[in-house]
């Protein structure tokens, strides 16, 4: 009785490694390696539009175990948050003029004091079908287990990636701006794709997209970021509340 009961508890708390090993969607560093240096692709695709790829990724990421901790006002929220996981991936554009989503990773850095878990997304996608320099990076994707806004680390990460990959990509449908996206669900399990936060470095816009039963997807601008020192990644965040500007978002 003791062995099976203890193993069941560990698995419920998210410590059962075998489920992650058996999940073909998920990649982790090899034993002894600190972090992944690249993430393989594709997991999802091809897609004709970035928005189709984005919504498919939202459903896939939020379907993973403990991807959502539910609402912070839930009586058991603290327990759900402790066992929650962030998953991240790249949405990228291929030489065949289509969109794809890489496989997922849950390698992360946890800060209990700040109640934050940051999924560490590798800077490079390895898609064996294409040369590395032919891949164009569109959206850095991850989930926020309790729907919180994008963090300072999220903003700094995507600006750093923009320096490497560029802040805008020319596609068959026009120019697409690099951004970082954090999906959220209002429910714990089964989680649903209820919305996402988005930051677009090229415009400085912070957006929140929410799925509504009556009107579909609704967008509001929640802030604007102004960078003062690009090298030190020093910025000021101005909180806003209003409609999205025309052409904002995916």
PDB file of C-alpha atoms in Angstrom:
ATOM      1  CA  UNK A   1       0.000   0.000   0.000  1.00  0.00           C
ATOM      2  CA  UNK A   2       2.717   2.509   0.934  1.00  0.00           C
ATOM      3  CA  UNK A   3       4.622   2.408  -2.370  1.00  0.00           C
ATOM      4  CA  UNK A   4       1.682   2.816  -4.776  1.00  0.00           C
ATOM      5  CA  UNK A   5       0.007   5.433  -2.521  1.00  0.00           C
ATOM      6  CA  UNK A   6       3.204   7.490  -2.309  1.00  0.00           C
ATOM      7  CA  UNK A   7       3.811   7.307  -6.069  1.00  0.00           C
ATOM      8  CA  UNK A   8       0.260   8.404  -6.766  1.00  0.00           C
ATOM      9  CA  UNK A   9       0.707  11.427  -4.525  1.00  0.00           C
ATOM     10  CA  UNK A  10       3.977  12.398  -6.173  1.00  0.00           C
ATOM     11  CA  UNK A  11       2.421  12.119  -9.641  1.00  0.00           C
ATOM     12  CA  UNK A  12      -0.563  14.228  -8.533  1.00  0.00           C
ATOM     13  CA  UNK A  13       1.860  16.904  -7.345  1.00  0.00           C
ATOM     14  CA  UNK A  14       3.503  16.975 -10.758  1.00  0.00           C
ATOM     15  CA  UNK A  15       6.623  15.033  -9.836  1.00  0.00           C
ATOM     16  CA  UNK A  16       6.036  11.917 -11.900  1.00  0.00           C
ATOM     17  CA  UNK A  17       8.707  12.124 -14.590  1.00  0.00           C
ATOM     18  CA  UNK A  18       7.489   9.210 -16.701  1.00  0.00           C
ATOM     19  CA  UNK A  19       4.448  11.105 -18.023  1.00  0.00           C
ATOM     20  CA  UNK A  20       6.680  13.889 -19.346  1.00  0.00           C
ATOM     21  CA  UNK A  21       9.064  11.386 -20.927  1.00  0.00           C
ATOM     22  CA  UNK A  22       6.164   9.686 -22.699  1.00  0.00           C
ATOM     23  CA  UNK A  23       4.717  12.977 -23.979  1.00  0.00           C
ATOM     24  CA  UNK A  24       6.020  13.367 -27.554  1.00  0.00           C
ATOM     25  CA  UNK A  25       5.065  17.050 -27.555  1.00  0.00           C
ATOM     26  CA  UNK A  26       7.534  17.898 -24.796  1.00  0.00           C
ATOM     27  CA  UNK A  27      11.339  18.221 -24.835  1.00  0.00           C
ATOM     28  CA  UNK A  28      13.710  18.677 -21.912  1.00  0.00           C
ATOM     29  CA  UNK A  29      17.492  18.968 -21.521  1.00  0.00           C
ATOM     30  CA  UNK A  30      19.554  15.801 -21.535  1.00  0.00           C
ATOM     31  CA  UNK A  31      20.718  14.611 -18.090  1.00  0.00           C
ATOM     32  CA  UNK A  32      23.561  16.827 -16.951  1.00  0.00           C
ATOM     33  CA  UNK A  33      22.787  19.624 -19.423  1.00  0.00           C
ATOM     34  CA  UNK A  34      21.569  22.859 -17.808  1.00  0.00           C
ATOM     35  CA  UNK A  35      19.116  24.037 -20.474  1.00  0.00           C
ATOM     36  CA  UNK A  36      18.060  23.356 -24.040  1.00  0.00           C
ATOM     37  CA  UNK A  37      19.949  25.470 -26.564  1.00  0.00           C
ATOM     38  CA  UNK A  38      17.404  24.882 -29.337  1.00  0.00           C
ATOM     39  CA  UNK A  39      13.899  23.519 -29.633  1.00  0.00           C
ATOM     40  CA  UNK A  40      12.857  21.104 -32.393  1.00  0.00           C
ATOM     41  CA  UNK A  41       9.965  21.669 -34.746  1.00  0.00           C
ATOM     42  CA  UNK A  42       7.390  21.279 -35.936  1.00  0.00           C
ATOM     43  CA  UNK A  43       4.752  20.096 -33.458  1.00  0.00           C
ATOM     44  CA  UNK A  44       1.793  21.810 -35.153  1.00  0.00           C
ATOM     45  CA  UNK A  45       1.291  22.933 -38.738  1.00  0.00           C
ATOM     46  CA  UNK A  46       1.532  23.907 -41.421  1.00  0.00           C
ATOM     47  CA  UNK A  47      -0.917  26.809 -41.158  1.00  0.00           C
ATOM     48  CA  UNK A  48      -1.833  29.412 -43.733  1.00  0.00           C
ATOM     49  CA  UNK A  49      -2.143  32.238 -41.184  1.00  0.00           C
ATOM     50  CA  UNK A  50      -0.421  33.277 -37.972  1.00  0.00           C
ATOM     51  CA  UNK A  51      -3.775  33.571 -36.191  1.00  0.00           C
ATOM     52  CA  UNK A  52      -4.720  29.956 -37.038  1.00  0.00           C
ATOM     53  CA  UNK A  53      -1.365  28.759 -35.715  1.00  0.00           C
ATOM     54  CA  UNK A  54      -1.718  30.912 -32.607  1.00  0.00           C
ATOM     55  CA  UNK A  55      -5.129  29.535 -31.655  1.00  0.00           C
ATOM     56  CA  UNK A  56      -4.028  25.953 -32.302  1.00  0.00           C
ATOM     57  CA  UNK A  57      -1.024  26.506 -30.028  1.00  0.00           C
ATOM     58  CA  UNK A  58      -3.248  28.015 -27.337  1.00  0.00           C
ATOM     59  CA  UNK A  59      -5.404  24.897 -27.228  1.00  0.00           C
ATOM     60  CA  UNK A  60      -2.400  22.568 -27.282  1.00  0.00           C
ATOM     61  CA  UNK A  61      -0.446  24.330 -24.521  1.00  0.00           C
ATOM     62  CA  UNK A  62      -3.422  24.741 -22.198  1.00  0.00           C
ATOM     63  CA  UNK A  63      -4.318  21.063 -22.618  1.00  0.00           C
ATOM     64  CA  UNK A  64      -1.085  20.052 -20.889  1.00  0.00           C
ATOM     65  CA  UNK A  65      -1.095  18.870 -17.250  1.00  0.00           C
ATOM     66  CA  UNK A  66      -1.275  21.704 -14.702  1.00  0.00           C
ATOM     67  CA  UNK A  67      -1.109  24.408 -17.390  1.00  0.00           C
ATOM     68  CA  UNK A  68      -3.800  26.357 -15.549  1.00  0.00           C
ATOM     69  CA  UNK A  69      -4.169  27.060 -11.828  1.00  0.00           C
ATOM     70  CA  UNK A  70      -7.614  28.563 -12.284  1.00  0.00           C
ATOM     71  CA  UNK A  71      -8.693  31.850 -10.752  1.00  0.00           C
ATOM     72  CA  UNK A  72      -6.717  33.371  -7.836  1.00  0.00           C
ATOM     73  CA  UNK A  73      -9.897  33.658  -5.743  1.00  0.00           C
ATOM     74  CA  UNK A  74     -10.417  29.878  -5.742  1.00  0.00           C
ATOM     75  CA  UNK A  75     -10.021  28.393  -2.204  1.00  0.00           C
ATOM     76  CA  UNK A  76      -7.394  25.900  -3.402  1.00  0.00           C
ATOM     77  CA  UNK A  77      -5.556  28.296  -5.686  1.00  0.00           C
ATOM     78  CA  UNK A  78      -2.269  28.278  -3.727  1.00  0.00           C
ATOM     79  CA  UNK A  79      -2.026  24.491  -4.024  1.00  0.00           C
ATOM     80  CA  UNK A  80      -2.917  24.564  -7.710  1.00  0.00           C
ATOM     81  CA  UNK A  81      -0.304  27.241  -8.385  1.00  0.00           C
ATOM     82  CA  UNK A  82       2.475  25.298  -6.630  1.00  0.00           C
ATOM     83  CA  UNK A  83       1.973  22.308  -8.936  1.00  0.00           C
ATOM     84  CA  UNK A  84       1.311  24.355 -12.071  1.00  0.00           C
ATOM     85  CA  UNK A  85       3.653  24.364 -15.073  1.00  0.00           C
ATOM     86  CA  UNK A  86       4.559  26.833 -17.786  1.00  0.00           C
ATOM     87  CA  UNK A  87       5.068  25.447 -21.282  1.00  0.00           C
ATOM     88  CA  UNK A  88       6.644  27.460 -24.083  1.00  0.00           C
ATOM     89  CA  UNK A  89       7.238  27.228 -27.834  1.00  0.00           C
ATOM     90  CA  UNK A  90       8.015  29.273 -30.930  1.00  0.00           C
ATOM     91  CA  UNK A  91       5.523  30.060 -33.668  1.00  0.00           C
ATOM     92  CA  UNK A  92       7.626  30.504 -36.797  1.00  0.00           C
ATOM     93  CA  UNK A  93       7.399  31.152 -40.548  1.00  0.00           C
ATOM     94  CA  UNK A  94       8.915  28.692 -43.003  1.00  0.00           C
ATOM     95  CA  UNK A  95      10.510  29.078 -46.453  1.00  0.00           C
ATOM     96  CA  UNK A  96       7.324  27.459 -47.830  1.00  0.00           C
ATOM     97  CA  UNK A  97       5.426  30.571 -46.708  1.00  0.00           C
ATOM     98  CA  UNK A  98       3.512  28.767 -44.003  1.00  0.00           C
ATOM     99  CA  UNK A  99       3.398  28.932 -40.217  1.00  0.00           C
ATOM    100  CA  UNK A 100       4.385  26.194 -37.773  1.00  0.00           C
ATOM    101  CA  UNK A 101       4.659  25.730 -34.013  1.00  0.00           C
ATOM    102  CA  UNK A 102       7.683  24.065 -32.436  1.00  0.00           C
ATOM    103  CA  UNK A 103       7.511  21.347 -29.846  1.00  0.00           C
ATOM    104  CA  UNK A 104       7.049  22.429 -26.239  1.00  0.00           C
ATOM    105  CA  UNK A 105       9.391  22.625 -23.285  1.00  0.00           C
ATOM    106  CA  UNK A 106       8.678  23.174 -19.606  1.00  0.00           C
ATOM    107  CA  UNK A 107      12.232  23.944 -18.491  1.00  0.00           C
ATOM    108  CA  UNK A 108      11.755  26.859 -16.123  1.00  0.00           C
ATOM    109  CA  UNK A 109      12.988  29.168 -13.408  1.00  0.00           C
ATOM    110  CA  UNK A 110      10.790  29.496 -10.313  1.00  0.00           C
ATOM    111  CA  UNK A 111      10.664  32.482  -7.948  1.00  0.00           C
ATOM    112  CA  UNK A 112       8.403  31.531  -5.003  1.00  0.00           C
ATOM    113  CA  UNK A 113       8.741  34.989  -3.414  1.00  0.00           C
ATOM    114  CA  UNK A 114       7.328  36.672  -6.491  1.00  0.00           C
ATOM    115  CA  UNK A 115       4.885  33.831  -7.205  1.00  0.00           C
ATOM    116  CA  UNK A 116       6.346  33.527 -10.699  1.00  0.00           C
ATOM    117  CA  UNK A 117       7.335  30.637 -12.946  1.00  0.00           C
ATOM    118  CA  UNK A 118       9.172  31.500 -16.127  1.00  0.00           C
ATOM    119  CA  UNK A 119       9.433  28.957 -18.913  1.00  0.00           C
ATOM    120  CA  UNK A 120      12.870  29.267 -20.519  1.00  0.00           C
ATOM    121  CA  UNK A 121      12.366  29.239 -24.277  1.00  0.00           C
ATOM    122  CA  UNK A 122      15.476  28.472 -26.352  1.00  0.00           C
ATOM    123  CA  UNK A 123      16.400  31.174 -28.835  1.00  0.00           C
ATOM    124  CA  UNK A 124      16.631  28.798 -31.799  1.00  0.00           C
ATOM    125  CA  UNK A 125      14.241  26.439 -33.588  1.00  0.00           C
ATOM    126  CA  UNK A 126      15.730  23.340 -35.207  1.00  0.00           C
ATOM    127  CA  UNK A 127      13.503  22.213 -38.064  1.00  0.00           C
ATOM    128  CA  UNK A 128      15.343  19.558 -40.072  1.00  0.00           C
ATOM    129  CA  UNK A 129      13.419  20.477 -43.214  1.00  0.00           C
ATOM    130  CA  UNK A 130      15.006  23.923 -43.527  1.00  0.00           C
ATOM    131  CA  UNK A 131      18.337  25.699 -43.072  1.00  0.00           C
ATOM    132  CA  UNK A 132      18.520  27.428 -39.689  1.00  0.00           C
ATOM    133  CA  UNK A 133      18.845  30.901 -41.200  1.00  0.00           C
ATOM    134  CA  UNK A 134      15.705  30.452 -43.330  1.00  0.00           C
ATOM    135  CA  UNK A 135      13.341  30.266 -40.329  1.00  0.00           C
ATOM    136  CA  UNK A 136      11.591  33.480 -39.316  1.00  0.00           C
ATOM    137  CA  UNK A 137      10.496  33.956 -35.717  1.00  0.00           C
ATOM    138  CA  UNK A 138       6.980  35.348 -35.198  1.00  0.00           C
ATOM    139  CA  UNK A 139       5.601  34.711 -31.674  1.00  0.00           C
ATOM    140  CA  UNK A 140       7.231  33.460 -28.480  1.00  0.00           C
ATOM    141  CA  UNK A 141       4.436  31.463 -26.844  1.00  0.00           C
ATOM    142  CA  UNK A 142       3.817  30.332 -23.265  1.00  0.00           C
ATOM    143  CA  UNK A 143       1.022  29.987 -20.729  1.00  0.00           C
ATOM    144  CA  UNK A 144       0.431  31.886 -17.495  1.00  0.00           C
ATOM    145  CA  UNK A 145      -1.172  29.474 -15.020  1.00  0.00           C
ATOM    146  CA  UNK A 146      -3.380  32.118 -13.396  1.00  0.00           C
ATOM    147  CA  UNK A 147      -3.832  34.620 -16.216  1.00  0.00           C
ATOM    148  CA  UNK A 148      -1.422  37.259 -14.923  1.00  0.00           C
ATOM    149  CA  UNK A 149      -0.118  40.022 -17.174  1.00  0.00           C
ATOM    150  CA  UNK A 150       3.214  39.717 -18.954  1.00  0.00           C
ATOM    151  CA  UNK A 151       6.185  40.050 -16.616  1.00  0.00           C
ATOM    152  CA  UNK A 152       9.252  42.268 -16.887  1.00  0.00           C
ATOM    153  CA  UNK A 153      11.249  39.164 -17.786  1.00  0.00           C
ATOM    154  CA  UNK A 154       8.808  38.438 -20.629  1.00  0.00           C
ATOM    155  CA  UNK A 155       9.283  41.949 -22.022  1.00  0.00           C
ATOM    156  CA  UNK A 156      13.055  41.839 -21.779  1.00  0.00           C
ATOM    157  CA  UNK A 157      13.194  38.366 -23.304  1.00  0.00           C
ATOM    158  CA  UNK A 158      11.328  39.269 -26.492  1.00  0.00           C
ATOM    159  CA  UNK A 159      13.337  42.459 -26.994  1.00  0.00           C
ATOM    160  CA  UNK A 160      16.520  40.411 -26.705  1.00  0.00           C
ATOM    161  CA  UNK A 161      15.127  37.933 -29.242  1.00  0.00           C
ATOM    162  CA  UNK A 162      14.198  40.783 -31.559  1.00  0.00           C
ATOM    163  CA  UNK A 163      17.808  41.860 -31.657  1.00  0.00           C
ATOM    164  CA  UNK A 164      18.776  38.379 -32.778  1.00  0.00           C
ATOM    165  CA  UNK A 165      15.923  37.539 -35.161  1.00  0.00           C
ATOM    166  CA  UNK A 166      14.514  40.938 -36.156  1.00  0.00           C
ATOM    167  CA  UNK A 167      11.378  42.715 -34.984  1.00  0.00           C
ATOM    168  CA  UNK A 168       9.377  42.233 -38.171  1.00  0.00           C
ATOM    169  CA  UNK A 169       9.011  39.530 -40.826  1.00  0.00           C
ATOM    170  CA  UNK A 170       7.847  39.871 -44.402  1.00  0.00           C
ATOM    171  CA  UNK A 171       5.278  37.146 -45.124  1.00  0.00           C
ATOM    172  CA  UNK A 172       2.982  36.317 -48.018  1.00  0.00           C
ATOM    173  CA  UNK A 173       0.222  38.237 -46.224  1.00  0.00           C
ATOM    174  CA  UNK A 174       2.325  41.277 -45.393  1.00  0.00           C
ATOM    175  CA  UNK A 175       4.578  42.237 -42.527  1.00  0.00           C
ATOM    176  CA  UNK A 176       4.115  40.471 -39.188  1.00  0.00           C
ATOM    177  CA  UNK A 177       5.595  41.954 -36.016  1.00  0.00           C
ATOM    178  CA  UNK A 178       7.489  39.872 -33.500  1.00  0.00           C
ATOM    179  CA  UNK A 179       5.675  39.555 -30.170  1.00  0.00           C
ATOM    180  CA  UNK A 180       5.437  37.517 -26.989  1.00  0.00           C
ATOM    181  CA  UNK A 181       2.162  35.867 -26.002  1.00  0.00           C
ATOM    182  CA  UNK A 182       0.958  34.401 -22.692  1.00  0.00           C
ATOM    183  CA  UNK A 183      -2.158  32.206 -22.886  1.00  0.00           C
ATOM    184  CA  UNK A 184      -4.569  31.837 -19.987  1.00  0.00           C
ATOM    185  CA  UNK A 185      -7.642  29.879 -18.974  1.00  0.00           C
ATOM    186  CA  UNK A 186     -10.282  30.904 -16.457  1.00  0.00           C
ATOM    187  CA  UNK A 187     -10.784  27.257 -15.486  1.00  0.00           C
ATOM    188  CA  UNK A 188      -8.335  24.782 -14.039  1.00  0.00           C
ATOM    189  CA  UNK A 189      -9.225  21.433 -15.599  1.00  0.00           C
ATOM    190  CA  UNK A 190     -10.298  21.049 -18.254  1.00  0.00           C
ATOM    191  CA  UNK A 191      -8.579  24.285 -19.224  1.00  0.00           C
ATOM    192  CA  UNK A 192      -9.868  26.240 -22.208  1.00  0.00           C
ATOM    193  CA  UNK A 193      -8.296  28.912 -24.391  1.00  0.00           C
ATOM    194  CA  UNK A 194      -9.988  31.952 -22.841  1.00  0.00           C
ATOM    195  CA  UNK A 195      -7.479  34.581 -23.900  1.00  0.00           C
ATOM    196  CA  UNK A 196      -3.914  35.801 -24.018  1.00  0.00           C
ATOM    197  CA  UNK A 197      -1.686  38.756 -23.202  1.00  0.00           C
ATOM    198  CA  UNK A 198       0.522  40.100 -25.987  1.00  0.00           C
ATOM    199  CA  UNK A 199       3.434  42.525 -26.198  1.00  0.00           C
ATOM    200  CA  UNK A 200       4.653  43.932 -29.520  1.00  0.00           C
ATOM    201  CA  UNK A 201       8.116  45.525 -29.112  1.00  0.00           C
ATOM    202  CA  UNK A 202       7.962  47.433 -32.409  1.00  0.00           C
ATOM    203  CA  UNK A 203       4.906  49.413 -31.286  1.00  0.00           C
ATOM    204  CA  UNK A 204       5.331  49.198 -27.509  1.00  0.00           C
ATOM    205  CA  UNK A 205       1.755  47.945 -27.136  1.00  0.00           C
ATOM    206  CA  UNK A 206       0.567  45.660 -24.355  1.00  0.00           C
ATOM    207  CA  UNK A 207      -2.689  43.981 -25.355  1.00  0.00           C
ATOM    208  CA  UNK A 208      -5.165  41.623 -23.750  1.00  0.00           C
ATOM    209  CA  UNK A 209      -7.282  39.390 -25.972  1.00  0.00           C
ATOM    210  CA  UNK A 210     -10.341  37.718 -24.448  1.00  0.00           C
ATOM    211  CA  UNK A 211     -12.718  35.195 -25.960  1.00  0.00           C
ATOM    212  CA  UNK A 212     -16.377  36.043 -25.293  1.00  0.00           C
ATOM    213  CA  UNK A 213     -19.432  33.885 -25.896  1.00  0.00           C
ATOM    214  CA  UNK A 214     -21.414  36.698 -27.489  1.00  0.00           C
ATOM    215  CA  UNK A 215     -18.885  38.661 -29.548  1.00  0.00           C
ATOM    216  CA  UNK A 216     -15.967  36.307 -30.154  1.00  0.00           C
ATOM    217  CA  UNK A 217     -12.465  37.716 -29.636  1.00  0.00           C
ATOM    218  CA  UNK A 218     -12.218  41.144 -28.019  1.00  0.00           C
ATOM    219  CA  UNK A 219      -9.040  43.205 -27.668  1.00  0.00           C
ATOM    220  CA  UNK A 220      -8.098  45.943 -25.223  1.00  0.00           C
ATOM    221  CA  UNK A 221      -4.849  47.830 -24.841  1.00  0.00           C
ATOM    222  CA  UNK A 222      -3.606  47.500 -21.260  1.00  0.00           C
ATOM    223  CA  UNK A 223      -0.334  49.396 -21.452  1.00  0.00           C
ATOM    224  CA  UNK A 224       2.533  50.905 -23.391  1.00  0.00           C
ATOM    225  CA  UNK A 225       6.234  50.226 -22.864  1.00  0.00           C
ATOM    226  CA  UNK A 226       8.874  52.906 -23.399  1.00  0.00           C
ATOM    227  CA  UNK A 227      12.502  51.793 -23.512  1.00  0.00           C
ATOM    228  CA  UNK A 228      15.132  54.157 -22.082  1.00  0.00           C
ATOM    229  CA  UNK A 229      18.298  52.117 -22.338  1.00  0.00           C
ATOM    230  CA  UNK A 230      18.270  49.367 -24.944  1.00  0.00           C
ATOM    231  CA  UNK A 231      21.537  47.856 -23.744  1.00  0.00           C
ATOM    232  CA  UNK A 232      20.445  47.681 -20.106  1.00  0.00           C
ATOM    233  CA  UNK A 233      16.868  46.787 -21.116  1.00  0.00           C
ATOM    234  CA  UNK A 234      15.541  49.584 -18.906  1.00  0.00           C
ATOM    235  CA  UNK A 235      11.948  50.597 -19.542  1.00  0.00           C
ATOM    236  CA  UNK A 236       8.885  52.395 -18.191  1.00  0.00           C
ATOM    237  CA  UNK A 237       5.455  50.787 -18.263  1.00  0.00           C
ATOM    238  CA  UNK A 238       2.446  53.073 -18.635  1.00  0.00           C
ATOM    239  CA  UNK A 239      -0.797  51.314 -17.737  1.00  0.00           C
ATOM    240  CA  UNK A 240      -3.715  52.037 -20.035  1.00  0.00           C
ATOM    241  CA  UNK A 241      -7.269  50.874 -20.529  1.00  0.00           C
ATOM    242  CA  UNK A 242      -8.902  51.274 -23.887  1.00  0.00           C
ATOM    243  CA  UNK A 243      -9.629  49.708 -27.274  1.00  0.00           C
ATOM    244  CA  UNK A 244      -6.851  48.283 -29.400  1.00  0.00           C
ATOM    245  CA  UNK A 245      -5.539  50.413 -32.208  1.00  0.00           C
ATOM    246  CA  UNK A 246      -6.420  49.385 -35.733  1.00  0.00           C
ATOM    247  CA  UNK A 247      -4.138  46.651 -36.959  1.00  0.00           C
ATOM    248  CA  UNK A 248      -2.986  45.631 -33.483  1.00  0.00           C
ATOM    249  CA  UNK A 249      -2.316  42.035 -32.638  1.00  0.00           C
ATOM    250  CA  UNK A 250      -2.281  38.881 -34.763  1.00  0.00           C
TER     251      UNK A 250
END
